[in-house]
XYZ file of C-alpha atoms in Angstrom:
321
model
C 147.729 145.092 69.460
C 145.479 147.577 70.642
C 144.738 150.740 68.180
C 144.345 154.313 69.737
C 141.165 154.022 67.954
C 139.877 151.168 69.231
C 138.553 150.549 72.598
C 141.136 148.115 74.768
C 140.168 144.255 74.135
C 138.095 142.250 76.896
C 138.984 139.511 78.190
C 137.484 137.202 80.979
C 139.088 134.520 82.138
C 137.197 131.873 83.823
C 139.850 129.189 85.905
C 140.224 127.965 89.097
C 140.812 130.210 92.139
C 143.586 132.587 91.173
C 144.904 132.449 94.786
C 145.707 129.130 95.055
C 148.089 128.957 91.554
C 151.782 128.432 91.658
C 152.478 132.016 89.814
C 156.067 130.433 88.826
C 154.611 127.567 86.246
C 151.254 128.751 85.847
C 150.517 129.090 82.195
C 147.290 130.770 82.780
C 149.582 133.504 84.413
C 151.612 133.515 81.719
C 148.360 134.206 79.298
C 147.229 137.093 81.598
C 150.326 138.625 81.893
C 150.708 138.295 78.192
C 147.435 139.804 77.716
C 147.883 142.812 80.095
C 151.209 143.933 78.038
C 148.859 144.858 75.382
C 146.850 146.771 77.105
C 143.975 144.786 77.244
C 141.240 144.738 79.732
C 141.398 141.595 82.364
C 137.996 140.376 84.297
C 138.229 137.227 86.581
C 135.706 134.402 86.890
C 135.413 131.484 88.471
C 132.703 128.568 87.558
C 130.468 129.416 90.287
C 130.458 132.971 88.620
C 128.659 131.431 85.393
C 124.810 131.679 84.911
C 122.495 131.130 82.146
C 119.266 133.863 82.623
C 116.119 133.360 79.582
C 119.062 131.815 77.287
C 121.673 134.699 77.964
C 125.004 134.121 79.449
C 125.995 136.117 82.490
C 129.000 136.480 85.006
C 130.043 137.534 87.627
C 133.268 139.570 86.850
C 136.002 141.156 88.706
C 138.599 143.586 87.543
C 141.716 142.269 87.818
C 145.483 143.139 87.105
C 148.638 141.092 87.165
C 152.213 140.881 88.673
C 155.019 138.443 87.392
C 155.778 137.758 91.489
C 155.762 135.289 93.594
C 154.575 136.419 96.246
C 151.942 139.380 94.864
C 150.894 137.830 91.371
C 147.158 139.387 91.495
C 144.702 142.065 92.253
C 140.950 141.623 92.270
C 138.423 144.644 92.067
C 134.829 144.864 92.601
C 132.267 142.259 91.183
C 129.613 143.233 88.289
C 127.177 141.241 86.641
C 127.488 141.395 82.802
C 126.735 139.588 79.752
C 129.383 137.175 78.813
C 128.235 137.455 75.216
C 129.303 141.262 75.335
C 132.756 140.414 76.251
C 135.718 140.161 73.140
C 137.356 136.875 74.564
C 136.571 134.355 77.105
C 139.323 132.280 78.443
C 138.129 128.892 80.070
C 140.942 127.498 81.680
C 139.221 125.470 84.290
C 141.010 122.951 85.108
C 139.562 119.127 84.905
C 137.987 116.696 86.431
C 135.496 117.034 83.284
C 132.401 116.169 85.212
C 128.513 117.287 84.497
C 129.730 120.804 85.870
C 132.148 121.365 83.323
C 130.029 120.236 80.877
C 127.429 122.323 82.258
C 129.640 124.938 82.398
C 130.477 124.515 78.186
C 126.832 125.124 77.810
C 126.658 129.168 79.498
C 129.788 129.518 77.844
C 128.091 128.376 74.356
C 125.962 130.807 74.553
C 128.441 133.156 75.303
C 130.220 132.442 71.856
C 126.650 132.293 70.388
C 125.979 135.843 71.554
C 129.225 137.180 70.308
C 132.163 136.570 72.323
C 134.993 134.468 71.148
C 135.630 131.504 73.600
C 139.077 129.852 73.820
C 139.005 126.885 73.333
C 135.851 126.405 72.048
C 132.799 124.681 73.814
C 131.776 122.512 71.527
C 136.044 120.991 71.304
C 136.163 120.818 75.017
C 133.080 118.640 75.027
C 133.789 116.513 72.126
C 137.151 116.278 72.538
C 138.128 114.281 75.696
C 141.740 113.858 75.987
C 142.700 110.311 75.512
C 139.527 109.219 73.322
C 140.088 111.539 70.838
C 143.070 110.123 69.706
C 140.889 107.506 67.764
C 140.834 110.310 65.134
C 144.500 110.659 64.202
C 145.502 106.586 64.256
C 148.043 107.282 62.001
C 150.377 109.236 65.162
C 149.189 106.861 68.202
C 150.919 103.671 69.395
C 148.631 100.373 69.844
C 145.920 101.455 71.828
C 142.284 100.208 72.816
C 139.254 101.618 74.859
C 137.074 99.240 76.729
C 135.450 98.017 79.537
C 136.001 94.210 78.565
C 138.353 93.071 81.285
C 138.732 90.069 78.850
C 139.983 92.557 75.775
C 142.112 94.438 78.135
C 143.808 90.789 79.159
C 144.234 89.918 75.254
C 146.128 93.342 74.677
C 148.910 93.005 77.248
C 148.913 89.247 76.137
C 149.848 90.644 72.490
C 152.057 93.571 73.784
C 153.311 92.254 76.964
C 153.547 95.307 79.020
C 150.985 98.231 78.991
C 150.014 101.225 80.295
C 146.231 101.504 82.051
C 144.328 104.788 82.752
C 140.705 106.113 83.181
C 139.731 108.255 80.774
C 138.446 111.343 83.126
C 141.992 111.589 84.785
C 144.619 114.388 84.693
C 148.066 114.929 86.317
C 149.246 111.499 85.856
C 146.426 110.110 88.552
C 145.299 106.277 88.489
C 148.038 105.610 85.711
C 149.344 102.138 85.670
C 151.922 100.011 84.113
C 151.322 96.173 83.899
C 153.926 93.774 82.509
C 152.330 90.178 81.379
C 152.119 87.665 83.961
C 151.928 90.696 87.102
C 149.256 89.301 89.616
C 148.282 92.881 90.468
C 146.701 92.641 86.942
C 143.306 91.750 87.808
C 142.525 94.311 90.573
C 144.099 97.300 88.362
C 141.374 96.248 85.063
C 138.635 95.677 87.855
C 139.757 99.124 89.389
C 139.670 101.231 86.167
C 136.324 99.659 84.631
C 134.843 99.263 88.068
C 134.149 95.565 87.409
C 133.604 96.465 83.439
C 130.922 99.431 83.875
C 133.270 101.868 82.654
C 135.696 102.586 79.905
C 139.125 102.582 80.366
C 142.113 103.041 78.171
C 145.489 100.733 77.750
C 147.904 101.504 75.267
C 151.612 100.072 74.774
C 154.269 101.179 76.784
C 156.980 102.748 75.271
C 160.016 102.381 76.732
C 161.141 105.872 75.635
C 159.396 107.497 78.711
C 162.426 106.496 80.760
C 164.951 107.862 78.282
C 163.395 110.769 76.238
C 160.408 111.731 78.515
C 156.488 112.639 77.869
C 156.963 115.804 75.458
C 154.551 118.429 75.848
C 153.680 120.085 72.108
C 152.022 123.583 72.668
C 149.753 124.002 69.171
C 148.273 127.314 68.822
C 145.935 127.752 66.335
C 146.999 124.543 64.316
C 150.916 125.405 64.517
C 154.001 124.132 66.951
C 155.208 126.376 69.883
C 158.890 126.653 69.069
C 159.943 124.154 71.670
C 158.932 120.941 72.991
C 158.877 120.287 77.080
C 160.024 116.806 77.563
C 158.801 115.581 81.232
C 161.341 112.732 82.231
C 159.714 110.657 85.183
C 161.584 110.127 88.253
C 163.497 107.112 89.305
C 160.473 105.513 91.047
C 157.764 106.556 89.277
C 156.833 105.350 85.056
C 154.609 108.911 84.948
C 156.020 111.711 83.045
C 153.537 114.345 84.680
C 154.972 117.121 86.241
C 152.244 117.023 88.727
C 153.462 113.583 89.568
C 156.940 114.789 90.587
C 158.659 114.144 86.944
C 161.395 117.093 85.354
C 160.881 119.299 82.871
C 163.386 119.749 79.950
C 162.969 122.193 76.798
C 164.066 120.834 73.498
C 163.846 121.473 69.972
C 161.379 120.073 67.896
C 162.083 117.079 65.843
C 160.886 116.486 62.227
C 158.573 113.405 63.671
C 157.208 116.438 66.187
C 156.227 118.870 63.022
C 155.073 115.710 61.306
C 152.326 115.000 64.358
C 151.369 118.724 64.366
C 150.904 118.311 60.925
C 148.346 115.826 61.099
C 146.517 117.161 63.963
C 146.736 121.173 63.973
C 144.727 121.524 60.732
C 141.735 119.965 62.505
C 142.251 121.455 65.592
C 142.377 125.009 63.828
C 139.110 124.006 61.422
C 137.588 123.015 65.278
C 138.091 126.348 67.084
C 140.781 124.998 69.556
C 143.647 127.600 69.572
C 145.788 126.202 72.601
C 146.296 122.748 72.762
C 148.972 120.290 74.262
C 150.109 117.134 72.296
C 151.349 114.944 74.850
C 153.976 112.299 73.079
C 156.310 109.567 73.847
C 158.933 108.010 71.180
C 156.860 109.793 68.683
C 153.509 108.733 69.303
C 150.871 111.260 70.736
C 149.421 109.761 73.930
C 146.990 112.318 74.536
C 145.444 115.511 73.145
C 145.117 117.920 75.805
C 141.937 120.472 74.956
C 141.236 121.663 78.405
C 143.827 123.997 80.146
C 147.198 122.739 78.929
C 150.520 123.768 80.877
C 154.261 124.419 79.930
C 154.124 127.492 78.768
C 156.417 129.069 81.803
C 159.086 126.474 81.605
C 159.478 126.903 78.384
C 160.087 130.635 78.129
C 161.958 130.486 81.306
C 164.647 127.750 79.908
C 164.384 129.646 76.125
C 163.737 133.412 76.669
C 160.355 132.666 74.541
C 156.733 134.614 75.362
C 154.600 131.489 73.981
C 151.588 133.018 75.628
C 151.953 136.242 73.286
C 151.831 133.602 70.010
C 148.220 132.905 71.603
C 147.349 136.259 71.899
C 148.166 137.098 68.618
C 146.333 134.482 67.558
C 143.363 135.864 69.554
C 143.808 139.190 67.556
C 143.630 137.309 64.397
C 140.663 135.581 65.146
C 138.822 138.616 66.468
């Protein structure tokens, strides 16, 4: 919390136009809002607001201030140009596609951290952390899965597990996800479609049937340790994606021993790795995905369980600073 003897804490947040957000699930809201009840001092970017001048990292920020409303969530001052570096906290909570801007965009921000600021997460995570590959590193908590651009290889694995699920690896919100059962004649055109004729890298995994019963569950980790509730995303009736984005419903639940096994294996590295908010996506116990980049969930959560997860990152913030 803020000290009478210590100037309020800065914080920029750098994410996608603030205007166009759904205030009622927007977790980076939630973060701001959270933020602002300590007093701290809010300043607004947006990528096109990042520049890199002789090696230093500037922006250009707006004052800004906060409303839990619907229909008045946000108030933006006048721009300045400042040193990012000189800032306590930046936020990056751009959302994907993670394309040469956002990498390029890691780089000013980089410096940023280099210069003094702490950056959440942490540039060097959001680049070497994409969110399906770097589930290679915890084996041990994933269901069968392989990354190729053999169309041959991808025809093997849904010999051996019969059905599978197929997505690119630079998708988000449940986009270009497919399911293909063994023997399916759309099976062809959905590996050419992925690997573009086996020039890119795709991933297929096994499907597990759990998605229709128990949902994709959302773990929030925050700085290495579980959010007190899961957010279980049970697809519709005609769809086999449990993305909210893709029209599937969210459900809170508790956390399951298997859950605070998973976060076990993984928040210690995260932690070690500078990544202090990140979303474990899992299905019949097996993580799916590890989301680094601007994970969500935060408002149904607190909304169904009377929780403030956002505060749990700003302590951790405090902590860190």
């Amino acid at each position: 919390m803020t000290t009478p003897n210590r100037p309020p804490i800065r914080l920029v947040v750098v994410m996608d136009p603030i205007a166009s957000i759904k205030p009622a699930k927007d977790t980076t809201l939630a973060m701001l809002l959270a933020a602002q009840r300590r007093g701290w001092e809010l300043w607004y970017a947006e990528q096109q607001d990042l520049c890199l001048r002789d090696g230093m990292a500037y922006a250009r920020l707006r004052p800004l201030a906060v409303r839990d409303s619907a229909h008045d969530w946000f108030e933006l001052g006048e721009p300045k140009v400042a040193p990012l570096g000189e800032q306590d906290v930046v936020l990056m909570r751009k959302d994907p596609p993670f394309d040469m801007e956002y990498i390029y965009t890691t780089y000013i921000l980089e410096r940023a951290e280099l210069a003094g600021a702490l950056v959440v997460n942490r540039p060097q995570g959001l680049r070497d952390m994409n969110e399906k590959v770097y589930t290679a590193w915890f084996p041990q908590c994933c269901a069968p899965t392989l990354i190729t651009r053999d169309m041959a290889d991808m025809h093997a694995f849904l010999h051996e597990h019969l059905r599978i699920v197929c997505k690119p690896l630079h998708g988000m919100g449940g986009r270009s996800i497919f399911v293909v059962d063994r023997g399916d004649k759309n099976t062809n055109v959905v590996f050419e479609t992925l690997t573009e004729y086996g020039t890119r890298y795709a991933i297929v995994q096994k499907y597990l049937p759990d998605i229709v019963t128990t949902g994709d569950s959302r773990i929030l980790v925050i700085d290495g340790e579980p959010a007190p509730y899961a957010l279980a995303r049970i697809p519709s009736a005609s769809d086999n994606r449990g993305n909210l984005a893709a029209g599937a419903r969210g459900e809170g639940r508790e956390l399951t021993d298997r859950d605070r096994w998973l976060v076990g294996q993984i928040g210690p590295t995260l932690r070690e790795r500078g990544m202090l908010f990140v979303g474990l996506d899992v299905i019949g116990g097996y993580v799916t995905e590890i989301n680094v980049t601007s994970p969500t969930g935060v408002r149904e959560l607190d909304k169904q369980f009377g929780t403030e997860i956002a505060g749990l990152l700003m302590d951790a913030i405090e902590k860190r600073l």
